[in-house]
Tab-separated table of C-alpha atoms and ligand atoms in Angstrom:
chain	number	residue	atom	x	y	z
A	21	MET	CA	0.010	0.027	0.008
A	22	THR	CA	2.717	2.435	1.011
A	23	ASP	CA	4.397	1.509	-2.385
A	24	ILE	CA	1.388	2.804	-4.246
A	25	LEU	CA	1.405	6.030	-2.327
A	26	LYS	CA	5.120	6.388	-3.026
A	27	LEU	CA	4.463	5.709	-6.641
A	28	ILE	CA	1.788	8.369	-7.105
A	29	LYS	CA	3.753	10.891	-5.055
A	30	ASP	CA	6.870	10.359	-7.083
A	31	LYS	CA	5.023	10.381	-10.328
A	32	ASP	CA	2.969	13.506	-9.650
A	33	PRO	CA	4.486	15.377	-6.692
A	34	GLY	CA	2.508	18.346	-5.583
A	35	GLU	CA	-0.935	16.744	-6.138
A	36	LYS	CA	-1.598	16.826	-2.449
A	37	GLU	CA	-5.439	16.591	-2.690
A	38	PHE	CA	-5.209	13.510	-4.906
A	39	HIS	CA	-2.655	11.894	-2.631
A	40	GLN	CA	-4.949	12.659	0.382
A	41	ALA	CA	-7.933	10.951	-1.279
A	42	VAL	CA	-5.839	7.950	-2.390
A	43	GLU	CA	-4.307	7.493	1.012
A	44	GLU	CA	-7.656	7.407	2.803
A	45	VAL	CA	-8.998	4.720	0.398
A	46	LEU	CA	-5.932	2.608	0.481
A	47	GLU	CA	-5.863	2.524	4.229
A	48	SER	CA	-9.450	1.442	4.442
A	49	VAL	CA	-9.145	-1.307	1.782
A	50	GLN	CA	-5.950	-2.866	3.368
A	51	PRO	CA	-8.049	-5.670	5.057
A	52	VAL	CA	-9.573	-6.342	1.643
A	53	LEU	CA	-6.309	-6.594	-0.077
A	54	ASP	CA	-5.090	-8.950	2.775
A	55	ARG	CA	-8.062	-11.236	2.239
A	56	ASN	CA	-7.811	-11.114	-1.585
A	57	PRO	CA	-4.142	-11.470	-2.603
A	58	GLN	CA	-5.168	-11.616	-6.284
A	59	TYR	CA	-5.953	-7.915	-6.279
A	60	ARG	CA	-2.342	-7.090	-5.806
A	61	LYS	CA	-1.284	-9.829	-8.146
A	62	GLU	CA	-3.418	-8.284	-10.779
A	63	ALA	CA	-2.074	-4.720	-9.981
A	64	VAL	CA	-5.542	-3.324	-9.452
A	65	LEU	CA	-4.216	-0.510	-7.233
A	66	GLU	CA	-1.658	0.608	-9.848
A	67	ARG	CA	-4.569	0.624	-12.445
A	68	ILE	CA	-7.100	2.307	-10.244
A	69	VAL	CA	-5.071	5.340	-9.302
A	70	GLU	CA	-4.184	5.999	-12.963
A	71	PRO	CA	-6.856	7.956	-14.917
A	72	GLU	CA	-7.894	6.261	-18.056
A	73	ARG	CA	-7.647	9.488	-19.881
A	74	ILE	CA	-7.008	13.292	-19.002
A	75	ILE	CA	-7.982	15.949	-21.492
A	76	ILE	CA	-6.461	19.499	-20.894
A	77	PHE	CA	-7.374	22.240	-23.191
A	78	ARG	CA	-7.264	25.956	-23.862
A	79	VAL	CA	-10.456	27.985	-23.367
A	80	PRO	CA	-10.201	31.344	-24.999
A	81	TRP	CA	-13.141	33.782	-24.735
A	82	MET	CA	-13.852	37.409	-24.927
A	83	ASP	CA	-15.026	39.554	-21.939
A	84	ASP	CA	-17.500	42.393	-22.098
A	85	GLN	CA	-14.765	44.965	-22.637
A	86	GLY	CA	-13.708	43.105	-25.839
A	87	GLN	CA	-10.535	41.797	-24.179
A	88	VAL	CA	-9.387	38.177	-24.901
A	89	GLN	CA	-9.258	35.910	-21.795
A	90	VAL	CA	-7.705	32.457	-21.617
A	91	ASN	CA	-8.574	29.797	-19.187
A	92	ARG	CA	-7.737	26.212	-18.850
A	93	GLY	CA	-10.183	23.398	-19.219
A	94	PHE	CA	-9.989	19.811	-17.957
A	95	ARG	CA	-11.797	16.489	-18.029
A	96	ILE	CA	-10.464	13.608	-16.057
A	97	GLN	CA	-11.925	10.296	-17.389
A	98	MET	CA	-10.983	8.268	-14.388
A	99	ASN	CA	-12.708	4.945	-14.600
A	100	SER	CA	-15.406	3.503	-17.018
A	101	THR	CA	-15.464	-0.056	-15.658
A	102	ILE	CA	-19.114	0.093	-14.477
A	103	GLY	CA	-20.575	2.649	-16.854
A	104	PRO	CA	-19.771	5.867	-18.794
A	105	TYR	CA	-17.568	8.351	-17.021
A	106	LYS	CA	-19.901	10.439	-14.764
A	107	GLY	CA	-19.200	13.388	-12.635
A	108	GLY	CA	-19.530	17.171	-12.313
A	109	LEU	CA	-17.733	20.186	-13.775
A	110	ARG	CA	-16.211	22.694	-11.371
A	111	PHE	CA	-15.575	26.350	-12.367
A	112	HIS	CA	-13.389	27.989	-9.636
A	113	PRO	CA	-10.038	29.806	-9.715
A	114	SER	CA	-8.596	27.048	-7.455
A	115	VAL	CA	-9.271	24.288	-9.943
A	116	ASN	CA	-6.014	22.346	-10.951
A	117	LEU	CA	-5.143	18.725	-11.795
A	118	SER	CA	-4.738	17.678	-8.249
A	119	ILE	CA	-8.149	18.850	-7.118
A	120	LEU	CA	-9.871	17.416	-10.196
A	121	LYS	CA	-8.004	14.018	-9.856
A	122	PHE	CA	-9.095	13.790	-6.234
A	123	LEU	CA	-12.671	14.546	-7.199
A	124	ALA	CA	-12.664	12.026	-9.961
A	125	PHE	CA	-11.150	9.384	-7.814
A	126	GLU	CA	-13.838	9.834	-5.116
A	127	GLN	CA	-16.440	9.832	-7.751
A	128	VAL	CA	-15.647	6.309	-8.919
A	129	PHE	CA	-16.452	4.787	-5.490
A	130	LYS	CA	-19.304	7.152	-4.941
A	131	ASN	CA	-20.915	6.253	-8.240
A	132	ALA	CA	-20.408	2.550	-7.467
A	133	LEU	CA	-22.183	2.973	-4.162
A	134	THR	CA	-25.360	4.342	-5.848
A	135	THR	CA	-25.731	0.917	-7.596
A	136	LEU	CA	-26.397	2.748	-10.833
A	137	ALA	CA	-24.303	2.120	-14.031
A	138	MET	CA	-21.914	5.041	-13.897
A	139	GLY	CA	-18.225	5.240	-14.077
A	140	GLY	CA	-16.187	8.224	-12.550
A	141	GLY	CA	-14.946	11.390	-14.021
A	142	LYS	CA	-14.662	15.075	-13.158
A	143	GLY	CA	-13.717	18.256	-15.031
A	144	GLY	CA	-13.909	21.948	-14.983
A	145	SER	CA	-11.850	25.173	-15.265
A	146	ASP	CA	-9.934	27.717	-13.402
A	147	PHE	CA	-12.526	30.164	-14.689
A	148	ASP	CA	-14.237	32.233	-11.946
A	149	PRO	CA	-17.923	32.878	-12.643
A	150	LYS	CA	-18.095	35.283	-9.724
A	151	GLY	CA	-18.588	38.890	-10.905
A	152	LYS	CA	-19.016	37.854	-14.607
A	153	SER	CA	-21.983	38.848	-16.724
A	154	ASP	CA	-24.467	36.343	-18.059
A	155	ASN	CA	-23.029	36.929	-21.420
A	156	GLU	CA	-19.410	36.368	-20.346
A	157	VAL	CA	-20.414	33.129	-18.626
A	158	MET	CA	-22.251	32.174	-21.895
A	159	ARG	CA	-19.216	32.798	-24.081
A	160	PHE	CA	-16.976	30.998	-21.705
A	161	CYS	CA	-19.241	27.914	-21.572
A	162	GLN	CA	-19.536	27.907	-25.315
A	163	SER	CA	-15.777	28.019	-25.843
A	164	PHE	CA	-15.389	25.253	-23.144
A	165	MET	CA	-17.831	23.020	-25.057
A	166	VAL	CA	-16.249	23.605	-28.495
A	167	GLU	CA	-13.437	21.512	-27.268
A	168	LEU	CA	-15.111	19.208	-24.718
A	169	PHE	CA	-17.888	18.055	-27.131
A	170	ARG	CA	-15.654	15.686	-28.958
A	171	HIS	CA	-14.782	13.758	-25.754
A	172	ILE	CA	-18.193	13.234	-24.249
A	173	GLY	CA	-21.558	11.574	-25.103
A	174	PRO	CA	-24.465	10.005	-23.496
A	175	ASN	CA	-22.743	6.586	-23.619
A	176	THR	CA	-19.228	7.860	-23.081
A	177	ASP	CA	-19.041	10.614	-20.497
A	178	VAL	CA	-21.889	12.574	-18.948
A	179	PRO	CA	-20.815	15.818	-17.162
A	180	ALA	CA	-23.048	17.733	-14.579
A	181	GLY	CA	-22.753	20.627	-12.137
A	182	ASP	CA	-20.328	21.194	-9.136
A	183	ILE	CA	-18.960	24.269	-7.520
A	184	GLY	CA	-19.657	27.260	-9.839
A	185	VAL	CA	-21.665	25.242	-12.302
A	186	GLY	CA	-25.417	25.304	-11.954
A	187	ALA	CA	-28.499	25.274	-14.198
A	188	ARG	CA	-27.327	28.470	-16.055
A	189	GLU	CA	-23.957	26.939	-16.998
A	190	ILE	CA	-25.444	23.535	-17.880
A	191	GLY	CA	-27.907	25.289	-20.147
A	192	TYR	CA	-25.179	27.160	-22.093
A	193	LEU	CA	-23.015	24.068	-22.296
A	194	PHE	CA	-25.947	21.906	-23.448
A	195	GLY	CA	-26.875	24.474	-26.077
A	196	MET	CA	-23.432	24.414	-27.700
A	197	TYR	CA	-23.091	20.545	-27.498
A	198	LYS	CA	-26.443	20.195	-29.305
A	199	LYS	CA	-25.494	22.608	-32.018
A	200	LEU	CA	-22.073	20.907	-32.617
A	201	HIS	CA	-23.434	17.432	-32.594
A	202	ASN	CA	-26.748	18.162	-34.287
A	203	GLU	CA	-28.264	15.822	-31.655
A	204	PHE	CA	-30.562	16.234	-28.666
A	205	THR	CA	-29.401	13.756	-26.195
A	206	GLY	CA	-28.881	13.274	-22.435
A	207	VAL	CA	-25.187	14.227	-22.542
A	208	LEU	CA	-25.308	16.404	-19.406
A	209	THR	CA	-27.239	16.168	-16.216
A	210	GLY	CA	-28.759	18.919	-14.049
A	211	LYS	CA	-30.661	20.259	-17.103
A	212	SER	CA	-33.570	22.498	-16.620
A	213	LEU	CA	-37.008	20.828	-16.318
A	214	GLY	CA	-38.337	22.143	-19.700
A	215	TRP	CA	-35.693	20.350	-21.715
A	216	GLY	CA	-34.747	17.056	-20.212
A	217	GLY	CA	-33.912	17.744	-16.640
A	218	SER	CA	-35.165	15.649	-13.689
A	219	LEU	CA	-37.400	16.760	-10.899
A	220	ILE	CA	-35.542	16.711	-7.592
A	221	ARG	CA	-32.101	16.818	-9.221
A	222	PRO	CA	-31.395	20.395	-7.808
A	223	GLU	CA	-32.497	19.194	-4.376
A	224	ALA	CA	-30.912	15.740	-4.543
A	225	THR	CA	-27.466	16.274	-2.989
A	226	GLY	CA	-28.662	18.220	-0.018
A	227	TYR	CA	-31.820	16.054	0.546
A	228	GLY	CA	-29.781	12.915	0.073
A	229	SER	CA	-27.239	14.155	2.659
A	230	VAL	CA	-29.962	14.762	5.236
A	231	TYR	CA	-31.631	11.373	4.537
A	232	PHE	CA	-28.249	9.723	5.134
A	233	ALA	CA	-27.904	11.619	8.386
A	234	ALA	CA	-31.458	10.571	9.461
A	235	GLU	CA	-30.520	6.883	8.725
A	236	MET	CA	-27.383	7.313	10.904
A	237	LEU	CA	-29.436	8.694	13.784
A	238	ALA	CA	-32.017	6.094	13.377
A	239	THR	CA	-29.381	3.437	14.331
A	240	GLN	CA	-29.384	5.177	17.756
A	241	ASN	CA	-33.197	5.640	17.847
A	242	GLU	CA	-32.693	9.285	17.302
A	243	THR	CA	-34.144	11.788	14.788
A	244	LEU	CA	-33.348	15.339	13.546
A	245	GLU	CA	-36.314	16.671	15.521
A	246	GLY	CA	-35.035	19.472	17.684
A	247	LYS	CA	-31.404	19.198	16.632
A	248	THR	CA	-29.270	22.238	16.189
A	249	CYS	CA	-27.287	22.047	13.069
A	250	LEU	CA	-24.222	23.753	11.588
A	251	VAL	CA	-24.236	24.110	7.849
A	252	SER	CA	-21.390	25.541	5.834
A	253	GLY	CA	-21.569	27.069	2.218
A	254	SER	CA	-24.698	28.528	0.842
A	255	GLY	CA	-24.774	27.093	-2.638
A	256	ASN	CA	-26.757	24.175	-4.069
A	257	VAL	CA	-25.869	21.507	-1.539
A	258	SER	CA	-26.213	23.762	1.466
A	259	GLN	CA	-29.566	25.249	0.418
A	260	TYR	CA	-31.354	21.896	0.075
A	261	THR	CA	-29.588	20.507	3.128
A	262	VAL	CA	-31.173	23.378	5.106
A	263	GLU	CA	-34.612	22.800	3.522
A	264	LYS	CA	-34.746	19.240	4.420
A	265	ILE	CA	-33.327	19.766	7.946
A	266	ILE	CA	-36.126	22.262	8.501
A	267	GLU	CA	-38.762	19.857	7.206
A	268	LEU	CA	-37.548	17.193	9.515
A	269	GLY	CA	-37.754	19.489	12.527
A	270	GLY	CA	-34.053	20.485	12.977
A	271	LYS	CA	-32.694	23.973	13.436
A	272	VAL	CA	-29.937	25.378	11.263
A	273	VAL	CA	-27.941	28.237	12.796
A	274	THR	CA	-25.134	28.915	10.295
A	275	LEU	CA	-24.448	29.411	6.539
A	276	SER	CA	-21.212	30.709	4.850
A	277	ASP	CA	-19.461	31.617	1.671
A	278	SER	CA	-15.860	32.166	0.975
A	279	SER	CA	-16.140	35.665	2.416
A	280	GLY	CA	-17.504	34.725	5.805
A	281	TYR	CA	-20.429	33.187	7.715
A	282	ILE	CA	-23.619	34.091	9.484
A	283	TYR	CA	-24.840	32.881	12.819
A	284	ASP	CA	-28.603	33.019	13.413
A	285	GLU	CA	-29.312	31.824	16.855
A	286	GLU	CA	-33.049	31.676	16.278
A	287	GLY	CA	-32.549	29.393	13.310
A	288	ILE	CA	-32.902	29.862	9.552
A	289	ASP	CA	-36.564	29.164	8.837
A	290	ALA	CA	-38.253	28.578	5.548
A	291	ASP	CA	-38.690	32.329	4.779
A	292	LYS	CA	-35.093	33.176	5.538
A	293	LEU	CA	-34.066	30.181	3.321
A	294	THR	CA	-36.205	31.495	0.577
A	295	PHE	CA	-34.267	34.881	0.951
A	296	VAL	CA	-30.935	32.974	0.795
A	297	LYS	CA	-31.893	31.176	-2.354
A	298	ARG	CA	-32.839	34.439	-4.071
A	299	LEU	CA	-29.797	36.188	-2.808
A	300	LYS	CA	-27.452	33.376	-4.010
A	301	ASN	CA	-29.166	32.073	-7.143
A	302	ILE	CA	-30.672	35.145	-8.676
A	303	LYS	CA	-28.986	38.176	-7.192
A	304	ARG	CA	-25.603	36.157	-6.939
A	305	GLY	CA	-24.907	38.200	-3.818
A	306	ARG	CA	-22.863	37.537	-0.712
A	307	ILE	CA	-24.020	35.870	2.564
A	308	ARG	CA	-23.104	38.894	4.485
A	309	GLU	CA	-26.363	40.556	3.050
A	310	TYR	CA	-28.311	38.179	5.184
A	311	ILE	CA	-27.818	40.400	8.216
A	312	ASP	CA	-29.141	43.498	6.304
A	313	LYS	CA	-32.485	41.726	6.263
A	314	TYR	CA	-32.341	39.669	9.478
A	315	SER	CA	-30.407	41.836	12.072
A	316	GLU	CA	-30.840	39.215	14.809
A	317	ALA	CA	-28.017	37.275	13.012
A	318	VAL	CA	-24.341	37.912	13.319
A	319	TYR	CA	-21.917	38.039	10.395
A	320	THR	CA	-18.276	37.095	10.787
A	321	GLU	CA	-15.702	37.942	8.076
A	322	ALA	CA	-13.430	35.041	7.032
A	323	ASP	CA	-10.076	35.312	8.616
A	324	THR	CA	-7.318	33.100	7.103
A	325	SER	CA	-4.892	34.063	9.922
A	326	LEU	CA	-6.885	32.093	12.443
A	327	ASP	CA	-5.969	28.504	13.032
A	328	HIS	CA	-9.655	27.418	13.005
A	329	ASN	CA	-12.975	28.343	11.379
A	330	PRO	CA	-15.220	29.918	13.900
A	331	LEU	CA	-18.288	28.542	12.196
A	332	TRP	CA	-17.417	25.204	13.627
A	333	ASN	CA	-17.164	26.585	17.134
A	334	HIS	CA	-20.905	26.879	18.157
A	335	LYS	CA	-22.938	24.687	20.424
A	336	ALA	CA	-24.681	22.152	18.175
A	337	ASP	CA	-25.662	18.574	17.721
A	338	CYS	CA	-24.928	17.984	14.087
A	339	ALA	CA	-22.593	19.459	11.407
A	340	PHE	CA	-23.110	19.416	7.678
A	341	PRO	CA	-19.885	20.702	5.858
A	342	SER	CA	-21.281	21.502	2.463
A	343	ALA	CA	-18.853	24.152	0.896
A	344	THR	CA	-15.530	22.606	-0.168
A	345	GLU	CA	-12.551	20.297	0.466
A	346	ASN	CA	-10.502	20.507	3.718
A	347	GLU	CA	-12.864	23.133	5.342
A	348	ILE	CA	-12.629	21.235	8.729
A	349	ASN	CA	-9.131	21.125	10.097
A	350	GLU	CA	-8.013	19.198	13.207
A	351	LYS	CA	-8.704	22.210	15.427
A	352	ASP	CA	-12.159	22.564	13.976
A	353	SER	CA	-12.865	18.980	14.751
A	354	MET	CA	-11.878	19.393	18.292
A	355	ASN	CA	-14.040	22.368	18.540
A	356	LEU	CA	-17.002	20.363	17.197
A	357	MET	CA	-16.431	17.691	19.773
A	358	LYS	CA	-16.146	20.350	22.535
A	359	ASN	CA	-19.442	21.904	21.440
A	360	GLY	CA	-21.295	18.518	21.760
A	361	VAL	CA	-21.566	17.653	17.979
A	362	LYS	CA	-22.569	13.959	17.708
A	363	LEU	CA	-22.964	13.726	13.971
A	364	VAL	CA	-20.855	15.000	11.100
A	365	CYS	CA	-22.365	14.390	7.646
A	366	GLU	CA	-20.321	15.516	4.645
A	367	GLY	CA	-22.213	17.232	1.743
A	368	ALA	CA	-19.070	18.401	0.249
A	369	ASN	CA	-16.348	16.267	-1.150
A	370	MET	CA	-13.484	15.585	1.344
A	371	PRO	CA	-14.308	18.554	3.630
A	372	SER	CA	-12.492	17.018	6.569
A	373	VAL	CA	-8.767	16.641	6.806
A	374	PRO	CA	-7.472	13.203	7.769
A	375	GLU	CA	-6.532	14.372	11.347
A	376	ALA	CA	-10.115	15.631	11.723
A	377	ILE	CA	-11.576	12.250	10.638
A	378	ASN	CA	-9.458	10.496	13.108
A	379	ILE	CA	-10.833	12.591	15.920
A	380	PHE	CA	-14.387	11.920	14.782
A	381	LEU	CA	-13.660	8.113	14.716
A	382	ASP	CA	-11.743	8.252	18.085
A	383	ASN	CA	-14.742	9.968	19.578
A	384	LYS	CA	-17.147	7.439	18.132
A	385	ILE	CA	-19.487	9.951	16.716
A	386	LEU	CA	-21.679	9.337	13.716
A	387	TYR	CA	-19.431	10.391	10.777
A	388	ALA	CA	-20.532	10.012	7.042
A	389	PRO	CA	-17.860	10.371	4.441
A	390	GLY	CA	-18.981	12.592	1.524
A	391	LYS	CA	-18.601	9.632	-1.051
A	392	ALA	CA	-21.515	8.098	0.721
A	393	SER	CA	-23.499	10.939	2.165
A	394	ASN	CA	-23.351	13.253	-0.856
A	395	ALA	CA	-24.087	10.482	-3.483
A	396	GLY	CA	-27.720	11.590	-3.747
A	397	GLY	CA	-26.790	14.224	-6.397
A	398	VAL	CA	-25.041	11.845	-8.735
A	399	ALA	CA	-27.633	9.128	-7.972
A	400	VAL	CA	-30.516	11.458	-9.252
A	401	SER	CA	-28.195	12.373	-12.267
A	402	GLY	CA	-28.281	8.636	-12.914
A	403	LEU	CA	-32.079	8.753	-12.768
A	404	GLU	CA	-31.965	11.781	-15.095
A	405	MET	CA	-30.035	9.643	-17.626
A	406	ALA	CA	-32.522	6.811	-17.225
A	407	GLN	CA	-35.475	9.188	-17.900
A	408	ASN	CA	-33.688	10.646	-20.846
A	409	SER	CA	-33.111	7.296	-22.473
A	410	MET	CA	-36.875	6.520	-21.990
A	411	ARG	CA	-37.799	9.983	-23.172
A	412	LEU	CA	-40.162	10.446	-20.284
A	413	SER	CA	-40.031	12.146	-16.865
A	414	TRP	CA	-41.091	10.779	-13.581
A	415	PRO	CA	-43.030	12.806	-10.998
A	416	ALA	CA	-41.164	14.511	-8.121
A	417	GLU	CA	-42.544	12.005	-5.579
A	418	GLU	CA	-41.136	9.028	-7.539
A	419	VAL	CA	-37.691	10.481	-7.905
A	420	ASP	CA	-37.662	11.529	-4.193
A	421	GLN	CA	-38.789	8.014	-3.152
A	422	ARG	CA	-36.004	6.433	-5.246
A	423	LEU	CA	-33.401	8.949	-3.874
A	424	LYS	CA	-34.537	7.934	-0.315
A	425	MET	CA	-34.210	4.300	-1.050
A	426	ILE	CA	-30.756	4.843	-2.680
A	427	MET	CA	-29.509	6.691	0.441
A	428	LYS	CA	-30.943	4.041	2.657
A	429	ASN	CA	-29.205	1.283	0.770
A	430	ILE	CA	-25.919	3.146	0.698
A	431	HIS	CA	-26.172	3.544	4.475
A	432	GLN	CA	-26.812	-0.106	4.865
A	433	THR	CA	-24.043	-1.062	2.456
A	434	CYS	CA	-21.523	1.064	4.390
A	435	LEU	CA	-22.534	-0.581	7.695
A	436	ASP	CA	-22.503	-4.138	6.265
A	437	ALA	CA	-19.055	-3.731	4.634
A	438	ALA	CA	-17.586	-2.120	7.794
A	439	THR	CA	-18.849	-4.954	9.895
A	440	GLU	CA	-17.649	-7.623	7.509
A	441	TYR	CA	-14.112	-6.226	7.810
A	442	GLY	CA	-14.130	-5.745	11.593
A	443	LYS	CA	-14.804	-1.979	11.768
A	444	PRO	CA	-18.465	-1.840	12.923
A	445	GLY	CA	-20.014	1.583	12.646
A	446	ASN	CA	-17.017	3.021	10.690
A	447	TYR	CA	-18.821	4.428	7.633
A	448	MET	CA	-15.653	5.627	6.063
A	449	ALA	CA	-14.177	2.154	5.954
A	450	GLY	CA	-17.461	0.808	4.820
A	451	ALA	CA	-17.881	3.248	1.998
A	452	ASN	CA	-14.443	2.739	0.733
A	453	ILE	CA	-14.446	-1.076	1.070
A	454	ALA	CA	-17.987	-1.439	-0.680
A	455	GLY	CA	-17.168	0.982	-3.539
A	456	PHE	CA	-13.670	-0.350	-4.138
A	457	THR	CA	-14.716	-3.941	-4.092
A	458	LYS	CA	-17.488	-3.493	-6.674
A	459	VAL	CA	-15.056	-1.576	-9.075
A	460	VAL	CA	-12.163	-3.794	-8.864
A	461	ASN	CA	-14.152	-7.043	-9.201
A	462	ALA	CA	-15.735	-5.592	-12.442
A	463	MET	CA	-12.166	-4.616	-13.602
A	464	LEU	CA	-10.995	-8.108	-12.992
A	465	ASP	CA	-13.962	-9.469	-15.005
A	466	GLN	CA	-13.072	-7.227	-17.932
A	467	GLY	CA	-9.541	-8.235	-18.238
A	468	LEU	CA	-6.418	-6.006	-18.680
A	469	VAL	CA	-7.832	-2.950	-20.557
B	28	NDP	P1	-21.958	25.902	-5.190
B	28	NDP	O1	-21.118	26.623	-6.143
B	28	NDP	O2	-23.522	25.996	-5.402
B	28	NDP	O3	-21.720	26.483	-3.784
B	28	NDP	C1	-20.424	26.391	-3.238
B	28	NDP	C2	-20.466	27.008	-1.861
B	28	NDP	O4	-19.253	26.758	-1.200
B	28	NDP	C3	-20.601	28.561	-1.968
B	28	NDP	O5	-21.223	29.055	-0.869
B	28	NDP	C4	-19.068	28.936	-2.099
B	28	NDP	O6	-18.872	30.281	-1.561
B	28	NDP	C5	-18.571	27.954	-1.063
B	28	NDP	N1	-17.120	27.751	-1.345
B	28	NDP	C6	-16.587	27.371	-2.563
B	28	NDP	N2	-15.320	27.203	-2.664
B	28	NDP	C7	-14.888	27.745	-1.367
B	28	NDP	C8	-13.677	27.864	-0.849
B	28	NDP	N3	-12.490	27.461	-1.486
B	28	NDP	N4	-13.695	28.319	0.552
B	28	NDP	C9	-14.813	28.635	1.146
B	28	NDP	N5	-16.026	28.500	0.616
B	28	NDP	C10	-16.088	28.079	-0.639
B	28	NDP	O7	-21.514	24.411	-5.130
B	28	NDP	P2	-22.212	23.049	-4.553
B	28	NDP	O8	-23.123	23.509	-3.462
B	28	NDP	O9	-22.658	22.395	-5.739
B	28	NDP	O10	-21.026	22.203	-4.052
B	28	NDP	C11	-20.631	22.327	-2.626
B	28	NDP	C12	-19.786	21.075	-2.309
B	28	NDP	O11	-20.560	19.958	-2.604
B	28	NDP	C13	-18.517	20.785	-3.209
B	28	NDP	O12	-17.589	20.158	-2.338
B	28	NDP	C14	-18.949	19.858	-4.293
B	28	NDP	O13	-17.959	19.152	-4.773
B	28	NDP	C15	-19.995	19.011	-3.396
B	28	NDP	N6	-20.880	18.301	-4.177
B	28	NDP	C16	-21.774	18.817	-4.939
B	28	NDP	C17	-22.788	18.133	-5.674
B	28	NDP	C18	-23.849	18.708	-6.461
B	28	NDP	O14	-24.687	18.020	-6.970
B	28	NDP	N7	-23.869	19.946	-6.736
B	28	NDP	C19	-22.895	16.653	-5.457
B	28	NDP	C20	-21.871	16.099	-4.499
B	28	NDP	C21	-21.089	16.905	-3.817
B	28	NDP	P3	-18.482	31.422	-2.702
B	28	NDP	O15	-19.739	31.805	-3.252
B	28	NDP	O16	-17.914	32.521	-1.938
B	28	NDP	O17	-17.427	30.827	-3.619
B	29	2IT	O1	-19.414	15.514	-6.725
B	29	2IT	C1	-20.583	15.091	-7.234
B	29	2IT	O2	-21.077	14.042	-7.054
B	29	2IT	C2	-21.215	16.008	-8.198
B	29	2IT	N1	-20.782	17.197	-8.370
B	29	2IT	C3	-22.443	15.675	-8.935
B	29	2IT	C4	-22.045	14.798	-10.173
B	29	2IT	C5	-23.132	14.515	-11.124
B	29	2IT	O3	-22.764	13.910	-12.130
B	29	2IT	O4	-24.243	14.713	-10.865
């Protein structure tokens, strides 16, 4: 196992997020490797850490001032053993190969856990949609697709949204794909409802995360009713996490963006959430504007000189990190424990550093790794693909019901795999073992390709 880590570190030094994601999975699956020596003999680790294909391309576009801008576009086609590459596109200035490789690697196991036929991929650009006009975003998306279109397709690779890519961007990307291919097909998910999107896809990641949390609580005969919850971020995942927590009787007291966070001791109710949705999705404003409307809340500016994020330092029962990777460091995890948090459910991908995860596990709290708890988004993307191939659309209740079942099954799969390998209650070990086993067994079935 250490030899594989050394291999990827020597080959691609500096890809620290990718190394972090691989190390976690390798540690978890060690007992599987011990029990199944043929995996090492067939070099499944060497194969699974190497993307099947990486596409890197120039994205030139013109801004509103008539100035040419150039960004870098990426698509990591990580693993297609159990289905077409599937995973989101992220538009954020921090995007680089390491971040996209870690996301693509996680996606392989997450998608396997959903039980739907989807391989793993991820892509995006260092383009920053913040502060750009709709026309600039459109021109960027069109230029991005002018290259990407030749590498994707409904049976090859099906991108979707992630940070900075929502319904607006998916619309522009789809329009250009359709024009270039002269074909109306389900090549992207997260489409709007009027032209092939699925009901509940916008809600799916947040709802799914809360369904997973409810399943974890149920193992202790508990519910979310009356629980105080910390939620980070204020984008797609966070908004629908808050919506479902409210519906299940919990109280959410925080939301954030990269500039800072709000703490609303009275709780963010349905009306306040409607305000946040409008603020973030239509006005494209900052979370600080929440206190202009709700003066009972407190806004704290992000301060990178601190050794912790004060958002995680409030009395609460549950935490739903739903913004970005490594947003909970070791100190934050200690603060969460000190403040009585008994459940951490990851809506974001890899939001907890390894030291923080160890603290959650040592304290025996309910800890859900993102690849299990945020799988609801890609699961409903899979259902969107199914509806597109049948050229029909299911009612919201049906999609929601299927989402609930899928999250319930993932929860059980994690518990069963963890127990089978002597780590009862360890959802991280269970998710990694179950996802890994499914993919590597399929790889072995398909021979050396
Ligand atoms: P959005 O773009 O809708 O929202 C992202 C939120 O996180 C914003 O509030 C943003 O603040 C904040 N954020 C982003 N980057 C940073 C950063 N470097 N530091 C602090 N805050 C940051 O994205 P999503 O809600 O879709 O995604 C959130 C997380 O969930 C990501 O980890 C994503 O990979 C994961 N995820 C998303 C799924 C989906 O279906 N959308 C599915 C599964 C996981 P600001 O506006 O200031 O940038
Ligand atoms: O991280 C993720 O699972 C996503 N961004 C959603 C991917 C998808 O294809 O819906």
